CSV table of C-alpha atoms in Angstrom, one decimal:
chain,number,residue,atom,x,y,z
A,221,UNK,CA,-81.5,-44.3,12.5
A,222,UNK,CA,-78.8,-42.5,14.5
A,223,UNK,CA,-77.4,-39.4,12.9
A,224,UNK,CA,-73.6,-39.7,13.2
A,225,UNK,CA,-72.4,-36.4,11.6
A,226,UNK,CA,-71.3,-33.5,13.8
A,227,UNK,CA,-74.3,-31.4,15.0
A,228,UNK,CA,-74.1,-27.6,15.5
A,229,UNK,CA,-72.8,-26.4,18.8
A,230,UNK,CA,-75.2,-23.5,19.0
A,231,UNK,CA,-74.2,-20.8,21.4
A,232,UNK,CA,-76.0,-17.7,22.4
A,233,UNK,CA,-74.9,-15.9,19.3
A,234,UNK,CA,-75.4,-18.7,16.7
A,235,UNK,CA,-78.5,-20.1,18.4
A,236,UNK,CA,-81.0,-17.9,16.5
A,237,UNK,CA,-79.4,-18.9,13.2
A,238,UNK,CA,-80.1,-22.6,13.8
A,239,UNK,CA,-83.5,-21.8,15.4
A,240,UNK,CA,-84.3,-19.9,12.2
A,241,UNK,CA,-83.3,-22.9,10.1
A,242,UNK,CA,-85.8,-25.0,12.0
A,243,UNK,CA,-88.5,-22.6,11.0
A,244,UNK,CA,-87.3,-22.6,7.4
A,245,UNK,CA,-85.7,-19.2,7.5
A,246,UNK,CA,-82.1,-18.3,6.6
A,247,UNK,CA,-81.1,-15.6,9.1
A,248,UNK,CA,-78.1,-13.4,9.5
A,249,UNK,CA,-77.3,-10.4,11.6
A,250,UNK,CA,-77.5,-6.9,10.1
A,251,UNK,CA,-75.9,-3.8,11.6
A,252,UNK,CA,-78.8,-1.4,12.1
A,253,UNK,CA,-76.6,1.6,11.6
A,254,UNK,CA,-74.7,0.7,8.5
A,255,UNK,CA,-77.0,-1.9,7.0
A,256,UNK,CA,-74.1,-4.3,6.6
A,257,UNK,CA,-74.7,-8.0,7.2
A,258,UNK,CA,-72.1,-10.0,9.1
A,259,UNK,CA,-71.5,-13.7,9.7
A,260,UNK,CA,-70.8,-15.9,11.7
A,261,UNK,CA,-73.0,-14.6,14.5
A,262,UNK,CA,-71.2,-12.1,16.7
A,263,UNK,CA,-71.9,-10.1,19.8
A,264,UNK,CA,-71.3,-6.7,18.2
A,265,UNK,CA,-71.4,-5.2,14.7
A,266,UNK,CA,-68.0,-5.1,13.1
A,267,UNK,CA,-68.9,-1.7,11.7
A,268,UNK,CA,-70.1,0.2,14.8
A,269,UNK,CA,-68.7,-2.2,17.4
A,270,UNK,CA,-71.9,-2.1,19.3
A,271,UNK,CA,-74.9,-4.3,19.9
A,272,UNK,CA,-77.3,-2.3,17.7
A,273,UNK,CA,-78.0,-5.1,15.2
A,274,UNK,CA,-81.0,-7.3,14.2
A,275,UNK,CA,-81.6,-10.8,12.9
A,276,UNK,CA,-82.9,-10.5,9.3
A,277,UNK,CA,-84.2,-13.1,7.0
A,278,UNK,CA,-82.1,-13.5,3.8
A,279,UNK,CA,-83.4,-14.3,0.4
A,280,UNK,CA,-81.5,-17.6,0.4
A,281,UNK,CA,-80.3,-16.9,-3.1
A,282,UNK,CA,-76.7,-16.6,-4.2
A,283,UNK,CA,-73.9,-18.2,-6.2
A,284,UNK,CA,-71.1,-20.6,-5.6
A,285,UNK,CA,-67.9,-18.6,-4.8
A,286,UNK,CA,-65.7,-21.6,-4.5
A,287,UNK,CA,-65.9,-25.3,-3.6
A,288,UNK,CA,-63.7,-28.2,-2.5
A,289,UNK,CA,-64.2,-31.9,-2.5
A,290,UNK,CA,-63.2,-33.5,0.9
A,291,UNK,CA,-61.4,-36.8,0.4
A,292,UNK,CA,-59.9,-37.3,3.9
A,293,UNK,CA,-62.1,-38.8,6.6
A,294,UNK,CA,-62.1,-36.4,9.4
A,295,UNK,CA,-65.6,-36.8,10.9
A,296,UNK,CA,-67.6,-39.8,12.0
A,297,UNK,CA,-70.7,-39.9,9.8
A,298,UNK,CA,-69.0,-38.4,6.8
A,299,UNK,CA,-66.7,-41.4,6.4
A,300,UNK,CA,-69.0,-43.3,4.1
A,301,UNK,CA,-69.6,-40.2,1.9
A,302,UNK,CA,-66.0,-39.3,0.9
A,303,UNK,CA,-65.3,-37.8,-1.5
A,304,UNK,CA,-68.0,-35.2,-0.8
A,305,UNK,CA,-68.2,-31.5,-1.8
A,306,UNK,CA,-68.4,-28.4,0.4
A,307,UNK,CA,-69.4,-25.2,-1.2
A,308,UNK,CA,-68.8,-21.6,-0.4
A,309,UNK,CA,-72.0,-19.6,-1.1
A,310,UNK,CA,-72.0,-15.9,-1.7
A,311,UNK,CA,-75.5,-14.8,-0.8
A,312,UNK,CA,-77.2,-11.8,-2.4
A,313,UNK,CA,-76.9,-9.8,0.8
A,314,UNK,CA,-73.1,-10.2,0.9
A,315,UNK,CA,-73.0,-12.9,3.5
A,316,UNK,CA,-70.8,-15.9,2.8
A,317,UNK,CA,-71.5,-19.4,4.1
A,318,UNK,CA,-70.0,-22.8,3.8
A,319,UNK,CA,-72.6,-25.5,3.1
A,320,UNK,CA,-73.6,-28.6,1.2
A,321,UNK,CA,-74.9,-28.8,-2.3
A,322,UNK,CA,-77.9,-31.0,-2.9
A,323,UNK,CA,-80.1,-32.0,-5.9
A,324,UNK,CA,-77.1,-31.5,-8.2
A,325,UNK,CA,-78.2,-34.3,-10.5
A,326,UNK,CA,-75.9,-34.7,-13.4
A,327,UNK,CA,-74.8,-31.1,-13.4
A,328,UNK,CA,-71.2,-30.3,-12.7
A,329,UNK,CA,-70.3,-28.2,-9.7
A,330,UNK,CA,-68.9,-24.9,-10.8
A,331,UNK,CA,-67.9,-21.5,-9.5
A,332,UNK,CA,-70.6,-19.0,-10.3
A,333,UNK,CA,-73.4,-21.5,-10.3
A,334,UNK,CA,-76.6,-19.9,-9.0
A,335,UNK,CA,-78.0,-21.6,-5.9
A,336,UNK,CA,-80.9,-21.3,-3.5
A,337,UNK,CA,-81.3,-22.5,0.1
A,338,UNK,CA,-83.2,-25.6,1.1
A,339,UNK,CA,-83.7,-26.8,4.6
A,340,UNK,CA,-82.6,-30.3,5.6
A,341,UNK,CA,-84.1,-31.6,8.8
A,342,UNK,CA,-81.3,-33.9,9.9
A,343,UNK,CA,-82.7,-34.8,13.4
A,344,UNK,CA,-85.8,-33.9,15.3
A,345,UNK,CA,-84.0,-31.0,16.8
A,346,UNK,CA,-81.7,-29.8,14.0
A,347,UNK,CA,-82.3,-28.4,10.6
A,348,UNK,CA,-79.3,-27.4,8.4
A,349,UNK,CA,-79.5,-24.9,5.6
A,350,UNK,CA,-78.1,-26.4,2.4
A,351,UNK,CA,-78.2,-25.3,-1.2
A,352,UNK,CA,-79.4,-26.6,-4.6
A,353,UNK,CA,-78.9,-25.3,-8.1
A,354,UNK,CA,-81.3,-22.4,-8.7
A,355,UNK,CA,-83.7,-22.7,-11.6
B,129,UNK,CA,-46.7,8.4,10.5
B,130,UNK,CA,-43.8,8.1,12.8
B,131,UNK,CA,-40.4,7.0,11.4
B,132,UNK,CA,-39.8,3.3,11.6
B,133,UNK,CA,-36.5,2.9,13.3
B,134,UNK,CA,-35.5,-0.7,13.6
B,135,UNK,CA,-33.2,-1.1,10.6
B,136,UNK,CA,-30.2,-3.3,11.6
B,137,UNK,CA,-30.8,-2.7,15.3
B,138,UNK,CA,-30.8,-6.4,16.1
B,139,UNK,CA,-28.9,-9.5,14.8
B,140,UNK,CA,-29.3,-13.2,14.7
B,141,UNK,CA,-26.1,-14.6,16.2
B,142,UNK,CA,-27.0,-18.2,16.9
B,143,UNK,CA,-29.3,-20.8,15.5
B,144,UNK,CA,-30.0,-24.4,16.6
B,145,UNK,CA,-32.3,-27.2,15.6
B,146,UNK,CA,-33.0,-30.8,16.6
B,147,UNK,CA,-33.6,-33.6,14.2
B,148,UNK,CA,-37.1,-33.7,12.8
B,149,UNK,CA,-39.1,-36.9,13.1
B,150,UNK,CA,-40.8,-38.9,15.8
B,151,UNK,CA,-39.3,-38.6,19.3
B,152,UNK,CA,-41.7,-40.0,21.9
B,153,UNK,CA,-38.8,-40.3,24.3
B,154,UNK,CA,-38.9,-36.5,24.9
B,155,UNK,CA,-41.5,-33.7,24.6
B,156,UNK,CA,-41.9,-30.2,23.1
B,157,UNK,CA,-40.1,-28.5,26.0
B,158,UNK,CA,-37.3,-31.0,25.8
B,159,UNK,CA,-36.9,-30.5,22.1
B,160,UNK,CA,-37.0,-26.7,22.6
B,161,UNK,CA,-34.3,-26.8,25.2
B,162,UNK,CA,-32.1,-29.1,23.0
B,163,UNK,CA,-32.4,-26.7,20.1
B,164,UNK,CA,-31.6,-23.7,22.4
B,165,UNK,CA,-28.5,-25.5,23.7
B,166,UNK,CA,-27.4,-25.9,20.1
B,167,UNK,CA,-28.1,-22.2,19.4
B,168,UNK,CA,-26.2,-21.1,22.5
B,169,UNK,CA,-23.2,-23.2,21.4
B,170,UNK,CA,-23.6,-21.8,17.8
B,171,UNK,CA,-23.4,-18.2,19.2
B,172,UNK,CA,-20.5,-19.0,21.4
B,173,UNK,CA,-22.3,-17.7,24.5
B,174,UNK,CA,-23.6,-19.3,27.7
B,175,UNK,CA,-27.1,-19.5,29.1
B,176,UNK,CA,-26.1,-16.8,31.6
B,177,UNK,CA,-25.7,-14.3,28.7
B,178,UNK,CA,-29.4,-14.6,27.9
B,179,UNK,CA,-31.7,-11.9,29.5
B,180,UNK,CA,-34.8,-12.4,27.4
B,181,UNK,CA,-36.9,-15.3,26.2
B,182,UNK,CA,-39.6,-15.5,23.5
B,183,UNK,CA,-41.4,-18.8,23.2
B,184,UNK,CA,-43.6,-20.3,20.6
B,185,UNK,CA,-45.9,-23.3,21.2
B,186,UNK,CA,-44.3,-23.9,24.5
B,187,UNK,CA,-45.7,-23.5,28.1
B,188,UNK,CA,-43.6,-20.6,29.5
B,189,UNK,CA,-43.6,-21.6,33.1
B,190,UNK,CA,-42.6,-25.2,32.4
B,191,UNK,CA,-40.0,-24.1,29.9
B,192,UNK,CA,-38.4,-21.8,32.4
B,193,UNK,CA,-38.4,-24.5,35.0
B,194,UNK,CA,-36.9,-27.2,32.7
B,195,UNK,CA,-34.3,-24.9,31.1
B,196,UNK,CA,-33.4,-23.3,34.4
B,197,UNK,CA,-33.5,-20.0,32.4
B,198,UNK,CA,-35.1,-17.2,34.4
B,199,UNK,CA,-34.9,-13.8,32.9
B,200,UNK,CA,-36.3,-10.3,33.3
B,201,UNK,CA,-38.1,-10.5,29.9
B,202,UNK,CA,-40.4,-13.4,28.9
B,203,UNK,CA,-43.0,-13.5,26.1
B,204,UNK,CA,-45.1,-16.5,25.2
B,205,UNK,CA,-46.9,-16.8,21.9
B,206,UNK,CA,-49.7,-19.1,20.6
B,207,UNK,CA,-49.1,-22.2,18.5
B,208,UNK,CA,-49.9,-20.7,15.1
B,209,UNK,CA,-46.9,-20.6,12.7
B,210,UNK,CA,-47.5,-16.9,12.0
B,211,UNK,CA,-45.9,-16.3,15.3
B,212,UNK,CA,-42.5,-17.3,13.9
B,213,UNK,CA,-42.4,-13.9,12.2
B,214,UNK,CA,-44.1,-12.1,15.1
B,215,UNK,CA,-41.6,-13.5,17.6
B,216,UNK,CA,-38.6,-12.3,15.5
B,217,UNK,CA,-40.2,-8.9,15.1
B,218,UNK,CA,-40.9,-8.7,18.9
B,219,UNK,CA,-37.3,-9.6,19.7
B,220,UNK,CA,-35.9,-7.0,17.3
B,221,UNK,CA,-38.2,-4.4,18.9
B,222,UNK,CA,-37.2,-5.4,22.4
B,223,UNK,CA,-33.5,-5.4,21.7
B,224,UNK,CA,-33.7,-2.0,19.9
B,225,UNK,CA,-35.7,-0.5,22.8
B,226,UNK,CA,-33.3,-1.8,25.5
B,227,UNK,CA,-36.0,-4.1,27.0
B,228,UNK,CA,-33.6,-6.9,26.6
B,229,UNK,CA,-30.1,-7.4,25.2
B,230,UNK,CA,-29.7,-11.0,24.3
B,231,UNK,CA,-32.9,-13.0,23.6
B,232,UNK,CA,-33.4,-16.7,23.2
B,233,UNK,CA,-36.3,-17.5,20.8
B,234,UNK,CA,-37.4,-21.1,21.2
B,235,UNK,CA,-39.9,-23.3,19.4
B,236,UNK,CA,-40.8,-26.9,20.3
B,237,UNK,CA,-43.3,-29.2,18.7
B,238,UNK,CA,-44.2,-32.8,19.7
B,239,UNK,CA,-47.3,-32.9,17.5
B,240,UNK,CA,-46.4,-36.0,15.6
B,241,UNK,CA,-45.8,-38.1,18.7
B,242,UNK,CA,-49.1,-36.9,20.0
B,243,UNK,CA,-50.9,-37.6,16.8
B,244,UNK,CA,-51.7,-33.9,16.3
B,245,UNK,CA,-54.4,-33.6,13.7
B,246,UNK,CA,-55.2,-30.4,11.8
B,247,UNK,CA,-58.9,-31.2,11.1
B,248,UNK,CA,-61.8,-33.0,12.6
B,249,UNK,CA,-62.2,-30.7,15.6
B,250,UNK,CA,-65.5,-29.0,16.4
B,251,UNK,CA,-66.0,-25.8,14.4
B,252,UNK,CA,-68.9,-23.8,13.0
B,253,UNK,CA,-68.8,-25.6,9.7
B,254,UNK,CA,-68.4,-29.1,10.9
B,255,UNK,CA,-72.1,-30.0,10.4
B,256,UNK,CA,-71.5,-29.6,6.7
B,257,UNK,CA,-68.3,-31.6,6.8
B,258,UNK,CA,-65.9,-28.8,6.5
B,259,UNK,CA,-62.7,-28.8,8.6
B,260,UNK,CA,-58.9,-28.3,8.5
B,261,UNK,CA,-56.5,-25.5,7.4
B,262,UNK,CA,-55.8,-27.6,4.3
B,263,UNK,CA,-59.4,-27.4,3.2
B,264,UNK,CA,-59.5,-23.7,3.8
B,265,UNK,CA,-56.5,-23.3,1.5
B,266,UNK,CA,-58.1,-25.7,-1.0
B,267,UNK,CA,-61.1,-23.4,-1.1
B,268,UNK,CA,-58.9,-20.3,-1.6
B,269,UNK,CA,-56.9,-22.1,-4.3
B,270,UNK,CA,-60.1,-23.2,-6.2
B,271,UNK,CA,-61.1,-19.5,-6.3
B,272,UNK,CA,-57.6,-18.6,-7.6
B,273,UNK,CA,-57.9,-21.3,-10.3
B,274,UNK,CA,-61.3,-19.9,-11.4
B,275,UNK,CA,-60.2,-16.2,-11.2
B,276,UNK,CA,-56.8,-16.5,-12.9
B,277,UNK,CA,-56.6,-19.8,-14.6
B,278,UNK,CA,-54.0,-21.2,-12.2
B,279,UNK,CA,-53.7,-25.0,-12.2
B,280,UNK,CA,-52.8,-27.9,-9.8
B,281,UNK,CA,-49.9,-28.5,-12.1
B,282,UNK,CA,-48.5,-25.1,-11.2
B,283,UNK,CA,-48.5,-26.2,-7.6
B,284,UNK,CA,-46.6,-29.3,-8.6
B,285,UNK,CA,-43.7,-27.2,-9.8
B,286,UNK,CA,-43.5,-25.7,-6.3
B,287,UNK,CA,-43.5,-29.1,-4.6
B,288,UNK,CA,-40.9,-30.5,-7.0
B,289,UNK,CA,-38.6,-27.5,-6.6
B,290,UNK,CA,-38.7,-27.7,-2.8
B,291,UNK,CA,-38.1,-31.5,-2.9
B,292,UNK,CA,-35.1,-31.0,-5.1
B,293,UNK,CA,-33.7,-28.7,-2.3
B,294,UNK,CA,-34.6,-31.2,0.4
B,295,UNK,CA,-32.4,-33.8,-1.4
B,296,UNK,CA,-29.5,-31.5,-0.8
B,297,UNK,CA,-30.4,-31.1,2.9
B,298,UNK,CA,-29.5,-34.1,5.2
B,299,UNK,CA,-31.9,-32.7,7.9
B,300,UNK,CA,-34.9,-32.9,5.5
B,301,UNK,CA,-37.4,-35.6,6.3
B,302,UNK,CA,-38.1,-36.3,2.6
B,303,UNK,CA,-35.4,-38.2,0.9
B,304,UNK,CA,-36.8,-39.2,-2.5
B,305,UNK,CA,-37.1,-37.1,-5.6
B,306,UNK,CA,-40.6,-36.5,-7.0
B,307,UNK,CA,-41.8,-35.5,-10.5
B,308,UNK,CA,-44.7,-33.3,-11.6
B,309,UNK,CA,-46.5,-36.5,-12.4
B,310,UNK,CA,-45.9,-37.9,-8.9
B,311,UNK,CA,-47.6,-34.7,-7.5
B,312,UNK,CA,-50.5,-35.0,-9.9
B,313,UNK,CA,-51.0,-38.7,-9.1
B,314,UNK,CA,-50.7,-38.2,-5.3
B,315,UNK,CA,-54.0,-38.7,-3.6
B,316,UNK,CA,-56.4,-35.8,-3.0
B,317,UNK,CA,-56.7,-34.8,0.6
B,318,UNK,CA,-59.0,-32.0,-0.3
B,319,UNK,CA,-59.5,-31.4,-4.0
B,320,UNK,CA,-58.0,-29.3,-5.5
B,321,UNK,CA,-55.1,-30.0,-3.1
B,322,UNK,CA,-53.1,-33.3,-3.3
B,323,UNK,CA,-51.1,-35.0,-0.6
B,324,UNK,CA,-47.9,-33.4,-2.0
B,325,UNK,CA,-49.4,-29.9,-1.5
B,326,UNK,CA,-49.4,-30.4,2.3
B,327,UNK,CA,-46.7,-29.7,4.9
B,328,UNK,CA,-45.1,-32.4,7.1
B,329,UNK,CA,-46.1,-32.7,10.7
B,330,UNK,CA,-43.1,-33.8,12.8
B,331,UNK,CA,-41.6,-33.5,16.3
B,332,UNK,CA,-38.7,-31.0,16.5
B,333,UNK,CA,-37.2,-28.0,18.1
B,334,UNK,CA,-35.7,-24.8,16.7
B,335,UNK,CA,-34.0,-21.9,18.5
B,336,UNK,CA,-32.5,-18.6,17.6
B,337,UNK,CA,-30.3,-16.2,19.6
B,338,UNK,CA,-30.7,-12.5,18.8
B,339,UNK,CA,-28.8,-9.6,20.3
B,340,UNK,CA,-27.5,-6.0,19.6
B,341,UNK,CA,-25.0,-5.3,16.8
B,342,UNK,CA,-22.5,-4.3,19.5
B,343,UNK,CA,-22.7,-7.6,21.4
B,344,UNK,CA,-22.7,-9.5,18.1
B,345,UNK,CA,-19.2,-8.4,17.4
B,346,UNK,CA,-17.9,-10.5,20.3
B,347,UNK,CA,-19.7,-13.7,19.2
B,348,UNK,CA,-18.4,-16.7,17.5
B,349,UNK,CA,-20.0,-16.2,14.1
B,350,UNK,CA,-20.7,-13.3,11.8
B,351,UNK,CA,-24.0,-11.7,12.6
B,352,UNK,CA,-27.0,-11.8,10.4
B,353,UNK,CA,-28.8,-8.4,10.6
B,354,UNK,CA,-32.5,-8.0,10.8
B,355,UNK,CA,-32.8,-5.1,8.3
B,356,UNK,CA,-36.4,-4.6,7.8
B,357,UNK,CA,-39.8,-6.0,8.7
B,358,UNK,CA,-43.5,-5.2,8.2
B,359,UNK,CA,-46.7,-6.7,9.2
B,360,UNK,CA,-50.4,-6.2,8.4
B,361,UNK,CA,-53.1,-8.4,10.0
B,362,UNK,CA,-56.4,-9.2,8.4
B,363,UNK,CA,-58.7,-11.4,10.5
B,364,UNK,CA,-61.8,-9.9,8.9
B,365,UNK,CA,-62.5,-13.3,7.2
B,366,UNK,CA,-61.2,-15.4,10.1
B,367,UNK,CA,-64.1,-17.9,10.1
B,368,UNK,CA,-64.1,-18.5,6.4
B,369,UNK,CA,-61.5,-19.1,3.7
B,370,UNK,CA,-60.5,-15.6,2.8
B,371,UNK,CA,-61.6,-14.6,-0.7
B,372,UNK,CA,-58.7,-12.2,-1.3
B,373,UNK,CA,-55.6,-14.4,-0.7
B,374,UNK,CA,-54.6,-11.7,1.9
B,375,UNK,CA,-53.5,-9.7,-1.2
B,376,UNK,CA,-54.3,-6.2,0.1
B,377,UNK,CA,-52.5,-6.9,3.4
B,378,UNK,CA,-49.5,-8.3,1.6
B,379,UNK,CA,-49.4,-5.3,-0.7
B,380,UNK,CA,-49.3,-3.0,2.4
B,381,UNK,CA,-46.4,-5.0,3.7
B,382,UNK,CA,-44.6,-4.8,0.3
B,383,UNK,CA,-45.0,-1.0,0.4
B,384,UNK,CA,-43.1,-0.9,3.7
B,385,UNK,CA,-40.6,-3.7,4.0
B,386,UNK,CA,-38.1,-2.8,1.4
B,387,UNK,CA,-38.0,0.9,2.4
B,388,UNK,CA,-37.5,-0.1,6.0
B,389,UNK,CA,-34.6,-2.4,5.1
B,390,UNK,CA,-33.1,0.1,2.7
B,391,UNK,CA,-33.1,-2.4,-0.1
B,392,UNK,CA,-35.0,-3.2,-3.2
B,393,UNK,CA,-36.4,-6.4,-4.5
B,394,UNK,CA,-33.3,-6.6,-6.8
B,395,UNK,CA,-31.1,-6.8,-3.7
B,396,UNK,CA,-32.9,-10.0,-2.5
B,397,UNK,CA,-30.9,-13.2,-3.3
B,398,UNK,CA,-33.4,-15.8,-2.2
B,399,UNK,CA,-36.7,-16.3,-0.4
B,400,UNK,CA,-38.1,-18.2,2.6
B,401,UNK,CA,-41.9,-18.5,2.1
B,402,UNK,CA,-44.2,-19.9,4.7
B,403,UNK,CA,-45.4,-23.0,2.8
B,404,UNK,CA,-47.9,-24.7,5.1
B,405,UNK,CA,-49.7,-25.5,1.8
B,406,UNK,CA,-48.3,-25.0,-1.6
B,407,UNK,CA,-50.9,-22.3,-2.7
B,408,UNK,CA,-49.5,-19.9,0.0
B,409,UNK,CA,-46.3,-19.7,-2.0
B,410,UNK,CA,-48.3,-18.3,-4.9
B,411,UNK,CA,-50.2,-15.9,-2.6
B,412,UNK,CA,-46.9,-14.7,-1.1
B,413,UNK,CA,-45.1,-14.2,-4.4
B,414,UNK,CA,-48.1,-12.3,-5.8
B,415,UNK,CA,-48.8,-10.3,-2.7
B,416,UNK,CA,-45.1,-9.2,-2.4
B,417,UNK,CA,-45.0,-8.1,-6.0
B,418,UNK,CA,-42.6,-10.8,-7.4
B,419,UNK,CA,-45.1,-11.2,-10.1
B,420,UNK,CA,-48.5,-9.7,-10.9
B,421,UNK,CA,-51.6,-11.0,-9.1
B,422,UNK,CA,-52.8,-14.1,-10.9
B,423,UNK,CA,-49.5,-14.8,-12.6
B,424,UNK,CA,-48.0,-16.8,-9.7
B,425,UNK,CA,-48.8,-20.1,-11.4
B,426,UNK,CA,-46.7,-19.1,-14.5
B,427,UNK,CA,-44.0,-17.6,-12.3
B,428,UNK,CA,-43.2,-20.8,-10.4
B,429,UNK,CA,-43.0,-23.0,-13.4
B,430,UNK,CA,-39.8,-24.5,-14.8
B,431,UNK,CA,-37.6,-24.3,-11.8
B,432,UNK,CA,-38.0,-20.6,-11.1
B,433,UNK,CA,-37.8,-21.3,-7.4
B,434,UNK,CA,-34.9,-23.7,-7.7
B,435,UNK,CA,-31.3,-23.3,-6.8
B,436,UNK,CA,-29.1,-22.7,-9.8
B,437,UNK,CA,-32.1,-22.0,-12.1
B,438,UNK,CA,-34.3,-19.3,-10.8
B,439,UNK,CA,-33.6,-15.7,-9.9
B,440,UNK,CA,-34.9,-16.2,-6.3
B,441,UNK,CA,-34.2,-19.7,-5.0
B,442,UNK,CA,-36.9,-20.4,-2.4
B,443,UNK,CA,-37.0,-22.6,0.6
B,444,UNK,CA,-33.6,-24.1,-0.1
B,445,UNK,CA,-33.9,-26.4,2.9
B,446,UNK,CA,-37.0,-28.1,1.4
B,447,UNK,CA,-39.3,-25.9,3.4
B,448,UNK,CA,-42.4,-27.2,5.2
B,449,UNK,CA,-43.4,-29.3,2.2
B,450,UNK,CA,-40.2,-31.4,2.2
B,451,UNK,CA,-37.9,-30.6,5.1
B,452,UNK,CA,-40.4,-30.4,7.9
B,453,UNK,CA,-43.3,-28.2,9.2
B,454,UNK,CA,-41.4,-26.3,11.9
B,455,UNK,CA,-43.9,-23.5,11.4
B,456,UNK,CA,-41.5,-20.9,9.9
B,457,UNK,CA,-38.8,-21.4,12.5
B,458,UNK,CA,-36.5,-23.7,10.5
B,459,UNK,CA,-36.9,-21.5,7.4
B,460,UNK,CA,-35.1,-18.7,9.4
B,461,UNK,CA,-32.4,-21.2,10.4
B,462,UNK,CA,-31.8,-22.0,6.8
B,463,UNK,CA,-31.7,-18.3,5.9
B,464,UNK,CA,-29.1,-17.6,8.6
B,465,UNK,CA,-26.9,-20.6,7.4
B,466,UNK,CA,-27.2,-19.4,3.8
B,467,UNK,CA,-26.1,-15.9,4.8
B,468,UNK,CA,-23.2,-17.3,6.7
B,469,UNK,CA,-22.2,-19.6,3.8
B,470,UNK,CA,-22.5,-22.7,6.1
B,471,UNK,CA,-24.6,-24.9,3.9
B,472,UNK,CA,-23.0,-27.5,1.6
B,473,UNK,CA,-21.8,-26.0,-1.7
B,474,UNK,CA,-24.5,-27.6,-3.8
B,475,UNK,CA,-27.2,-26.0,-1.6
B,476,UNK,CA,-25.5,-22.6,-1.3
B,477,UNK,CA,-27.2,-19.5,-2.9
B,478,UNK,CA,-24.4,-17.8,-4.8
B,479,UNK,CA,-23.2,-14.4,-3.4
B,480,UNK,CA,-25.9,-14.6,-0.8
B,481,UNK,CA,-26.2,-11.2,0.9
B,482,UNK,CA,-29.9,-10.7,1.6
B,483,UNK,CA,-32.9,-12.9,2.0
B,484,UNK,CA,-36.6,-12.3,2.5
B,485,UNK,CA,-39.1,-14.2,4.7
B,486,UNK,CA,-42.7,-13.9,3.5
B,487,UNK,CA,-45.9,-15.1,5.2
B,488,UNK,CA,-49.2,-15.2,3.4
B,489,UNK,CA,-51.4,-15.7,6.4
B,490,UNK,CA,-54.0,-13.7,8.3
B,491,UNK,CA,-50.9,-12.1,9.7
B,492,UNK,CA,-49.3,-10.9,6.4
B,493,UNK,CA,-45.7,-10.3,7.1
B,494,UNK,CA,-42.2,-10.1,5.7
B,495,UNK,CA,-38.7,-9.9,7.2
B,496,UNK,CA,-35.5,-9.0,5.3
B,497,UNK,CA,-32.3,-10.3,6.8
B,498,UNK,CA,-28.8,-9.7,5.5
B,499,UNK,CA,-25.1,-10.3,6.2
B,500,UNK,CA,-23.3,-7.2,5.0
B,501,UNK,CA,-24.6,-4.3,7.1
């Protein structure tokens, strides 16, 4: 079946993030000097303004900082799913991501809900990190 | 820190605007030039008196060609609405420094005819279905709801107040009254934001003429002085919905703008707040200290922003929510007309001497204009 949703437009900075996801790892850049994580992927650390950073695997654990429910049809592939939620995840390491919630079951989405990463292989080439309620 | 030295060094002496709506027969440049022609007439000057141009959303070379306006000073700014404030500040600085004497500031937008969409474009979060400035504000507002107990119904009070103002403004696109219930029942675009929390995309042009206080004396209408302005950018969360409502940046602006203008909040008779989405009205009021952080929802209830009811009538034209989304430019036009006493009596702020423009955006900014300097 054809996957109709937008696919990541990985560039030289975000490429390793999506490559990591394919391998089941949630990655972010960390400034080697200050230890601070930053996201989305960038050429230099916002702390030292230099390229002295490393890709580091995150725990994948965090909590929902906020969320919305998209009702408007903006993207092909999402049209059949409206309304659908998008969550803002605050990861333990201080990184914030926007993502999808999965395996919600009959639980109600709420700010503060603990979540953990899961990897959704959406095409042969692309895996997207998503989040489910943490046990 | 060096002294800030721009108080009352520049005046707005002419304003002009086109109708707002769908005008496929022209384009953004045509709308901008039409608005400028109206502003030039309003100031009682000619195009030959203009020696500087600051454009927003318009291609500078094509604009100069079409308007036949070639000056020694030209600045072109990106399409974001935050540049309404930046353009005004730039003009005041250029006039005060002597870089230019009489500046035409021009905005043109043909987004509606071109089916401009804010959303659906490629972005980092598109694979997860996230897009649009509205969704970003919805994410911020959900956080505000959780953190402070603010509700969607609080936003309804803002939408209703601005609609009441629009009904007194023949130029406003929206002509029908709305109720709190209408707001609550309007469809969700991005929950927690409803349709009536969103601004109105239209074609239109707006222009202002600014000059020195000396030159202003010779012009047709009484000048409106640019008394004080301050700005603090915060793009540190540019790729995500900010989690602080730009509050620290707005607080920095608050700490400067009144001192610079030589006024206090008590001297302010009304507000123009950049209302691309209704939550920014709360963020602006809180950030600028009109109420405590988290109390914006209570503050805007029961007509607090309305003419004849509240202490600080806000967006008396109807604003972006009910007049039209002219990205801040038409709010300044309304402010100038209020300070001149040119609006119909039922829309006039009583004893209007000083007004404040506030933007809660990644460029947090505020400008105080007044008529009695």
